[in-house]
Coordinates of C-alpha atoms in Angstrom, one line a residue:
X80 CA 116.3 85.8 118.8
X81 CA 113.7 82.8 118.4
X82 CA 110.6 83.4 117.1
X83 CA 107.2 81.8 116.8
X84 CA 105.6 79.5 114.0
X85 CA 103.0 81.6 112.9
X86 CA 100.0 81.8 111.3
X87 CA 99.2 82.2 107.6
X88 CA 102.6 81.7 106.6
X89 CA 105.2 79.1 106.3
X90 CA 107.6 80.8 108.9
X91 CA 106.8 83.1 111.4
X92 CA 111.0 84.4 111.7
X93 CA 111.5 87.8 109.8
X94 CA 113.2 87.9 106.0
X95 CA 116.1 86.2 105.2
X96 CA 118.7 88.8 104.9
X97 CA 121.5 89.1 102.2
X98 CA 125.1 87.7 102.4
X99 CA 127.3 88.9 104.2
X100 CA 130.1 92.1 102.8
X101 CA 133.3 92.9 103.9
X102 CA 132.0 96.0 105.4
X103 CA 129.4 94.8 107.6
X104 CA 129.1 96.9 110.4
X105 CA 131.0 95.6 114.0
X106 CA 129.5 95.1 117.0
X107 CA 131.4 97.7 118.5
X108 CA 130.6 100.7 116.3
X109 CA 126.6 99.1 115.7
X110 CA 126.6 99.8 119.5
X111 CA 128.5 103.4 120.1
X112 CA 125.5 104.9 117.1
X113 CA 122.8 103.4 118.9
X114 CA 124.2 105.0 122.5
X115 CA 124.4 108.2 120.7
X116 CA 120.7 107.5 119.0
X117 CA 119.1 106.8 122.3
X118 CA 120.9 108.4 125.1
X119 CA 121.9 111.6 123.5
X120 CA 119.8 114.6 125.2
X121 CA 120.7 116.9 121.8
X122 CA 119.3 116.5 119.0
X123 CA 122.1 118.0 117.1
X124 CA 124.5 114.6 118.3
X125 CA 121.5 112.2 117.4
X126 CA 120.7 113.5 113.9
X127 CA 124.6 112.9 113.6
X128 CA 124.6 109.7 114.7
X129 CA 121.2 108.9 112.3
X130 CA 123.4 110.2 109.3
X131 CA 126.1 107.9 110.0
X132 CA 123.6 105.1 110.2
X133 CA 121.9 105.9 106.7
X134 CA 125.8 105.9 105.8
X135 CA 126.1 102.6 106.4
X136 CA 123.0 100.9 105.5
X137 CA 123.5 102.7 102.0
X138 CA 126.7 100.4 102.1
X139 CA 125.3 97.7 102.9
X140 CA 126.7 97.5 106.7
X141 CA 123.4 96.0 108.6
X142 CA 123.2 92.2 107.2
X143 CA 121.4 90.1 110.7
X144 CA 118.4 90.2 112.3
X145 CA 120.2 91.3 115.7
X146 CA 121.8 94.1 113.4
X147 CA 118.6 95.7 113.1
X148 CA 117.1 95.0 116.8
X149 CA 119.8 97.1 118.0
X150 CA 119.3 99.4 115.3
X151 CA 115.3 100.0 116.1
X152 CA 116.1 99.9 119.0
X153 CA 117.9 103.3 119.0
X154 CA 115.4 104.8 116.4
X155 CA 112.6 103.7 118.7
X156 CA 114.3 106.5 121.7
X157 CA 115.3 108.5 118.9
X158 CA 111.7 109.4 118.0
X159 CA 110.6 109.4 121.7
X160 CA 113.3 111.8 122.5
X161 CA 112.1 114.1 119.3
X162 CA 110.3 117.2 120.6
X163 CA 108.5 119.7 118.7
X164 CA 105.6 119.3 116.2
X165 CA 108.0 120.3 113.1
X166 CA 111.1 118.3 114.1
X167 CA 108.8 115.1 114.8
X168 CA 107.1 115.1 111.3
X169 CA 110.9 115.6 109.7
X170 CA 112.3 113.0 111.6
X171 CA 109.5 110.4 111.0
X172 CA 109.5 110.8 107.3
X173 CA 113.3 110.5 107.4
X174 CA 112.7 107.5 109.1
X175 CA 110.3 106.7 106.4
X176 CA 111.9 107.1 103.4
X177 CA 114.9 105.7 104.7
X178 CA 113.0 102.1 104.1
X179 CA 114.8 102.7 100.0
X180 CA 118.3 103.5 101.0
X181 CA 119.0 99.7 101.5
X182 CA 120.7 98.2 98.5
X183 CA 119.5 94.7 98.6
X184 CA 115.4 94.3 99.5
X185 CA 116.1 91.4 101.9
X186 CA 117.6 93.9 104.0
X187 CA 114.4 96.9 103.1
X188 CA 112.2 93.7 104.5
X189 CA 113.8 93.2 107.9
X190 CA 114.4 97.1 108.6
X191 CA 110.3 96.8 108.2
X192 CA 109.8 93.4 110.2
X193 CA 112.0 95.2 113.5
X194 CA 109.9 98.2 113.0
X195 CA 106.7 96.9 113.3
X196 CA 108.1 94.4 116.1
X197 CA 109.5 97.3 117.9
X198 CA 106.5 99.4 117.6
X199 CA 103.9 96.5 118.9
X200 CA 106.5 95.8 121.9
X201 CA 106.5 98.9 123.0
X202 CA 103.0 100.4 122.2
X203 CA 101.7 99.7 125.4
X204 CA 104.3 102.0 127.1
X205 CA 103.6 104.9 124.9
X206 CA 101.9 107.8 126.8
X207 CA 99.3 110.5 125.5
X208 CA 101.7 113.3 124.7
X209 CA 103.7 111.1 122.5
X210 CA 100.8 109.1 121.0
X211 CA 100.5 111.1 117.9
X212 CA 104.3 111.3 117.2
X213 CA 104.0 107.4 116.3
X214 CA 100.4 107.5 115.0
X215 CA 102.0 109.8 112.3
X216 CA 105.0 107.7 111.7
X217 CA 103.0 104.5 110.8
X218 CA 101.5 106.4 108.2
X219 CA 104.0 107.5 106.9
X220 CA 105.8 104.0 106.5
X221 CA 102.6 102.6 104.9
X222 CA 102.9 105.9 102.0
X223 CA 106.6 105.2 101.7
X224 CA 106.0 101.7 101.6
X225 CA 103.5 102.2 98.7
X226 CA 105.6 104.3 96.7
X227 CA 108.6 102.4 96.8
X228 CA 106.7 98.7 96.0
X229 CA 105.6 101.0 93.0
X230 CA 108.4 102.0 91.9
X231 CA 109.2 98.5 91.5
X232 CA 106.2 98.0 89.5
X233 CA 104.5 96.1 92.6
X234 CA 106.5 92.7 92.1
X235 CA 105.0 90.0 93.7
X236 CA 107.6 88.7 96.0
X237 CA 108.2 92.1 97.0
X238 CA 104.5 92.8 97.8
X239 CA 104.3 89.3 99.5
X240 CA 107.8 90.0 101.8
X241 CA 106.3 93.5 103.3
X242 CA 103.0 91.8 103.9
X243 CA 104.7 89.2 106.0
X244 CA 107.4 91.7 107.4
X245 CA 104.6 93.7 108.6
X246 CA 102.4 90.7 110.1
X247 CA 105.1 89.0 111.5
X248 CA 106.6 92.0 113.3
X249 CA 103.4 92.8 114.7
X250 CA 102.7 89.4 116.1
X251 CA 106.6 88.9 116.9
X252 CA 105.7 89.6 120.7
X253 CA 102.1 89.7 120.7
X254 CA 100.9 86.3 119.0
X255 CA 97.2 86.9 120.1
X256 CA 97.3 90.4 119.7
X257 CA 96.5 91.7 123.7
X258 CA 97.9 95.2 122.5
X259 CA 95.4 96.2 119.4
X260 CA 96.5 99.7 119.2
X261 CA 99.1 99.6 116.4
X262 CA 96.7 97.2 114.1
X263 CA 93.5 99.4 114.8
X264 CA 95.6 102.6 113.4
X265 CA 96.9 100.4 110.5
X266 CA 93.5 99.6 109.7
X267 CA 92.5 102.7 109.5
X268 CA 94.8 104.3 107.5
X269 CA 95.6 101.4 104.9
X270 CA 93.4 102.8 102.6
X271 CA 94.1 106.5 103.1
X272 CA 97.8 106.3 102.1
X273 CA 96.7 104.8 98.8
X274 CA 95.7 107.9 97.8
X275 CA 97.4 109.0 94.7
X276 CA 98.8 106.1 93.7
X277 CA 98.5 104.2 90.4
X278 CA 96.2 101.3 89.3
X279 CA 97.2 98.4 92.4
X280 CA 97.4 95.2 91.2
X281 CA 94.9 92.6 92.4
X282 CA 97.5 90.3 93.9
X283 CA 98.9 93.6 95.9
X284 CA 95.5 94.5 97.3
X285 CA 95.1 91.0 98.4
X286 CA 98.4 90.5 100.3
X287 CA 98.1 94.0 101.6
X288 CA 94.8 92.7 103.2
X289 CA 96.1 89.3 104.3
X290 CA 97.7 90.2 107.6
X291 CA 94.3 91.8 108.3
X292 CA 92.8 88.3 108.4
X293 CA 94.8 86.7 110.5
X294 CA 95.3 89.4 113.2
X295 CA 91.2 89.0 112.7
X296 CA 91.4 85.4 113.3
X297 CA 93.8 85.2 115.8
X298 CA 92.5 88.2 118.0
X299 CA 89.6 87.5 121.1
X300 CA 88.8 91.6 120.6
X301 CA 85.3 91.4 118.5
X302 CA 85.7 95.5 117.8
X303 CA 89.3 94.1 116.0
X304 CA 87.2 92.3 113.5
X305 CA 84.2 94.5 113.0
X306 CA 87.3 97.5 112.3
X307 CA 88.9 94.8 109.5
X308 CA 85.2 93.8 107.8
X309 CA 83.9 97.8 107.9
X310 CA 87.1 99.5 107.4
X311 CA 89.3 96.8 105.2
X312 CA 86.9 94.7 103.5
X313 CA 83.5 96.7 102.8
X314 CA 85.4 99.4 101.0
X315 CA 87.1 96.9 99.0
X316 CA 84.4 95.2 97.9
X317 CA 81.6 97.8 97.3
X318 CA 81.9 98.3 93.3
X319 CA 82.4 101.7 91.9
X320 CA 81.6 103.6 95.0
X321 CA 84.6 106.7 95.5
X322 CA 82.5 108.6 98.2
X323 CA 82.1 107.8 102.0
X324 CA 78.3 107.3 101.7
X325 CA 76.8 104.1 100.2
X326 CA 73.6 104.3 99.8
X327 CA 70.4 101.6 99.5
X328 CA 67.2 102.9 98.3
X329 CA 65.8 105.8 101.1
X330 CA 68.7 105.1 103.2
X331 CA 72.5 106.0 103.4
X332 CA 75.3 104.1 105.4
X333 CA 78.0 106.6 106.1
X334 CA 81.5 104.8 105.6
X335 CA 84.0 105.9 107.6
X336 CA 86.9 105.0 105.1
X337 CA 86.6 106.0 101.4
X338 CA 87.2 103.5 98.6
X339 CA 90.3 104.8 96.8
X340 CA 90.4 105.0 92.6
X341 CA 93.7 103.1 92.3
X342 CA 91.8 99.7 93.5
X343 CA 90.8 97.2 90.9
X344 CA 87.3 96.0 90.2
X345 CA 85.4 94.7 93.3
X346 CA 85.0 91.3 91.6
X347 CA 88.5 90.8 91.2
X348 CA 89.3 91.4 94.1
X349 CA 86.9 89.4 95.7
X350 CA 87.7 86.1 93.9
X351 CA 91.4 86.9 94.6
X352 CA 89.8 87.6 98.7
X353 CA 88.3 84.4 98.6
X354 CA 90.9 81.9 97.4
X355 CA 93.7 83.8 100.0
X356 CA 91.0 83.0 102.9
X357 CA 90.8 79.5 102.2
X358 CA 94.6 79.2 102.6
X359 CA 94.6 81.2 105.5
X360 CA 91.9 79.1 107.3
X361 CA 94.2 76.1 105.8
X362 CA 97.2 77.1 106.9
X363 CA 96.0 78.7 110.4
X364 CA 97.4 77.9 113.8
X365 CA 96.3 78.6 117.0
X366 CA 92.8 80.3 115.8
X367 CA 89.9 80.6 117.7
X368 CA 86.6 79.3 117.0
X369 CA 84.8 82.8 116.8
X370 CA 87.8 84.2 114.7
X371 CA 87.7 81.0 112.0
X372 CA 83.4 81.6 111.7
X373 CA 84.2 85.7 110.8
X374 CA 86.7 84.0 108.3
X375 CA 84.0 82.1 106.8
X376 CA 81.3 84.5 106.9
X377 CA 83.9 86.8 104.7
X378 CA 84.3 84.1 102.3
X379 CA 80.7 84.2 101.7
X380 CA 80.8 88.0 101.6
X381 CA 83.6 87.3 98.8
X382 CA 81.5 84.6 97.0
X383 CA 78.3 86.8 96.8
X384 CA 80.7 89.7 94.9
X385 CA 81.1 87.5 92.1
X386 CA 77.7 86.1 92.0
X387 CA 78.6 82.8 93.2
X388 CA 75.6 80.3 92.4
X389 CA 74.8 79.5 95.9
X390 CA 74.3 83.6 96.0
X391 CA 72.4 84.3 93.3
X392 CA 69.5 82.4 92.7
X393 CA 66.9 83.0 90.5
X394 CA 63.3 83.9 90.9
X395 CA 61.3 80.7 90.7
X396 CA 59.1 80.0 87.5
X397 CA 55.3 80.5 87.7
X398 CA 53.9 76.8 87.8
X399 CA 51.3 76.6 84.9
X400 CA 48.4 74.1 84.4
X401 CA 48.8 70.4 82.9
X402 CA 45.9 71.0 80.9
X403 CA 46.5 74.3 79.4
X404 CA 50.4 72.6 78.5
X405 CA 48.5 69.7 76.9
X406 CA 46.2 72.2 74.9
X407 CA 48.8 74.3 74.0
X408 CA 50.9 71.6 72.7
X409 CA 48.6 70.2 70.7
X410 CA 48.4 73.5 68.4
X411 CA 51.6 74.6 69.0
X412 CA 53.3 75.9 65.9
X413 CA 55.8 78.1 64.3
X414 CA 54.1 80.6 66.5
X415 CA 54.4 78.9 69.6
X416 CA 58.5 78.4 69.3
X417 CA 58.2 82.1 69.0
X418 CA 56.6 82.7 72.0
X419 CA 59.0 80.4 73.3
X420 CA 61.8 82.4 72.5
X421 CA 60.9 85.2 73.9
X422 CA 60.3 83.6 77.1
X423 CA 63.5 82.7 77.5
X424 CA 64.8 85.9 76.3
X425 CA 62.8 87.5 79.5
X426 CA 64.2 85.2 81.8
X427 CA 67.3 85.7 81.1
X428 CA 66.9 89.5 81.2
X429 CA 64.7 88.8 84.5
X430 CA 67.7 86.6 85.5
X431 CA 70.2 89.6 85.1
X432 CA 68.3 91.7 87.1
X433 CA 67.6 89.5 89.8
X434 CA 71.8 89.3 90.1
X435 CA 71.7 93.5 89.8
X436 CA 69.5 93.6 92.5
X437 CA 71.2 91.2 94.7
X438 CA 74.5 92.8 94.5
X439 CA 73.5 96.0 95.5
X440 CA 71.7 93.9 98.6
X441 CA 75.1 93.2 99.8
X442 CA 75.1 94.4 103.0
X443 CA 73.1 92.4 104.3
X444 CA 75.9 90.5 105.1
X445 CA 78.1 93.0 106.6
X446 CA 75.5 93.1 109.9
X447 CA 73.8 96.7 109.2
X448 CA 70.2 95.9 109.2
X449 CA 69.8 98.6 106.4
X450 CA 67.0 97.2 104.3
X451 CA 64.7 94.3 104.3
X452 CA 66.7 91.2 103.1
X453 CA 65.4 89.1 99.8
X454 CA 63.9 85.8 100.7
X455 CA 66.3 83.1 99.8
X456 CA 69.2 84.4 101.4
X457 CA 70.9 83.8 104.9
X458 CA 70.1 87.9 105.9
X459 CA 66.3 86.9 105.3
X460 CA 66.7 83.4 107.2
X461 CA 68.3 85.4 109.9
X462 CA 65.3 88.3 109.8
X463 CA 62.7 85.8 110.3
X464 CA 64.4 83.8 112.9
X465 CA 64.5 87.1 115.1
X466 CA 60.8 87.9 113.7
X467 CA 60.1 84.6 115.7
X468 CA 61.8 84.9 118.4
X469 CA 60.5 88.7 119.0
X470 CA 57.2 86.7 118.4
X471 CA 57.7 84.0 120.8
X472 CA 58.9 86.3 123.4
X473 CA 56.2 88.9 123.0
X474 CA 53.5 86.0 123.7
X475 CA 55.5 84.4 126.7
X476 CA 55.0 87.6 128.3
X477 CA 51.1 87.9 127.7
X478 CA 50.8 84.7 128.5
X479 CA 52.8 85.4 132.2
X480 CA 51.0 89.2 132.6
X481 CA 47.3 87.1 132.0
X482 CA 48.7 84.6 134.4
X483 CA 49.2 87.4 137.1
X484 CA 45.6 89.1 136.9
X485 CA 43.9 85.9 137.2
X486 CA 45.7 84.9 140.3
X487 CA 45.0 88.3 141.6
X488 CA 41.2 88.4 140.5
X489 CA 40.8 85.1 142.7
X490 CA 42.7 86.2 146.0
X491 CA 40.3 89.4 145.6
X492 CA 37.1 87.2 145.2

């Protein structure tokens, strides 16, 4: 099957599978499970015919990418044909956990790519009363995919290869991402199945996010990004906040995902953020203009984290008289390089404060209009552009009422 160049990566074609065993699985047989997996009214006949295919992936049977096509294929009416709230939830974390039975993880990547490609292609032909069914599987590949990435103490080309596998399945048929469905639930729930898990790596938490930023980019569907920055990136940045509620002074912003304990420190993640942005914008085909601004504006986000210069300027020293310098200097003394000394000592503390009180102003950057925004910074730019405009507006339309009574006071007189 051909497949797109894509964005954010070098190749948009799924893993690159292992080499090839004697027992590789024949065409003939490949095809006879998956009538069995898809056609079979009884569910006794198609959890046979699933054994025999965790048989033979534990052997190393299913090698190509058209191996497991076919195979998802058949899993995909396998799991539409499940009935029963039970059976569902024990065949979809079968079909779950079955993600470690493969003995090489080239193979673990591709049954992962024709998931998520299977799963986008047909999400748009998925009906209400199956809905959840799927919904639930999603989640849980994301917690078996977790688990089993830490259980190889999150190696980085590991980490790296489900990223992609997941990205470039999803965008396999849909490039610019018309059915949104399948990445809004992933979005959600990225987070959520962290729960539990051990301390995440920074370089994990960043490729996790990665395919995030380029559905964002690549997407014309503005609630798409506004569910990546409040759902995906706020909770990742906002420092040593557990609950659902972030509060600024008298007022609290309810979050509607929670920022798990296993996450590293907000900075580090938002230096890591920032540098994988810049290669994404880099490397990005195909992007709208819209989608390549949100990228920058995160970038920002990122650099005000870490209290990039440009972010965190200090208050401006209190201009002081030439003539009182002059006098001063004049009996300046042993005293006076005290004094000095403990001016700077203030600033500096002043300084630290000022970057205290910045960072917990962050959200003025995530669009809720929570607080008043400190002068200096694009939120306050923005505030008193509107204040103007509100201004401007508000005397246009005295201006065109007073207009009105005057012409209405001379066609009475």
């Amino acid at each position: 099957m051909t497949s797109r160049a894509g964005p954010g990566r070098r190749d948009m074609s799924a893993p690159a599978a292992a080499a090839t065993p004697k027992n590789e699985i024949s065409g003939k047989s490949l095809t006879k499970l998956i009538w069995h997996l898809a056609h079979s009214t009884e569910a006794s006949q198609r959890m046979k015919a699933l054994g025999s295919v965790e048989n033979a992936a534990r052997s190393g049977a299913f090698i190509t990418e058209d191996h497991f096509l076919k195979l998802w294929q058949g899993l995909y009416y396998c799991m539409w044909h499940s009935d029963k709230p039970l059976v569902q939830q024990e065949l979809m974390r079968r079909l779950a956990e079955d993600t470690a039975m493969f003995p090489d993880p080239a193979q673990t990547l591709l049954y992962v790519h024709f998931c998520f490609a299977t799963l986008q292609h047909e999400w748009g032909e998925i009906d209400d009363l199956r809905l959840d069914k799927f919904l639930m599987s999603v989640r849980f590949f994301f917690e078996e995919a977790f688990a089993w990435l830490q259980s190889k103490e999150w190696d980085a080309r590991l980490t790296e290869g489900w990223a992609d596998a997941f990205q470039t399945g999803v965008l396999r048929y849909s490039k610019e991402l018309s059915e949104t469905g399948l990445v809004t639930h992933a979005i959600r729930i990225l987070f959520e199945t962290m729960a539990g898990l051990e301390k995440i790596p920074v370089h994990a938490v960043v490729s996790f996010m990665r395919p995030f930023l380029v559905f964002s980019a690549l997407t014309g569907v503005v609630t798409l990004r506004e569910s990546v920055r409040r759902d995906v990136i706020v909770p990742a940045l906002q420092a040593g906040r557990q609950t659902s509620t972030f509060e600024t002074g008298s007022r609290s912003y309810v979050l509607s995902v929670a920022r798990p304990d296993c996450l590293p420190e907000a900075s580090e993640i938002a230096k890591a953020l920032a540098r994988d942005i810049e290669h994404v914008m880099r490397t990005l085909e195909g992007a709208s203009g819209p989608g390549i601004a949100w990228l920058k504006r995160m970038r920002r986000v990122c650099a005000s984290v870490v209290n990039h210069p440009a972010f965190t300027r200090r208050a401006p020293k209190p201009r002081r008289n030439e003539s009182e310098d002059v006098g001063e200097g004049k009996g300046k003394g042993k005293e006076g390089e005290d004094k000095e000394g403990e001016d700077k000592e203030g600033e500096g503390e002043g300084g630290e404060e000022e970057v205290i009180r910045r960072e917990d102003h962050l959200n003025l950057y995530w669009g809720k209009k929570l607080h008043r925004p400190i002068a200096g910074t694009p939120g306050y730019a923005h505030m008193r552009h509107m204040q103007r405009r509100r201004h401007n507006r508000t005397m246009q339309f005295q201006k065109n009422r007073m207009a009105k009574y005057l012409k209405r006071r001379a066609k009475h007189e």
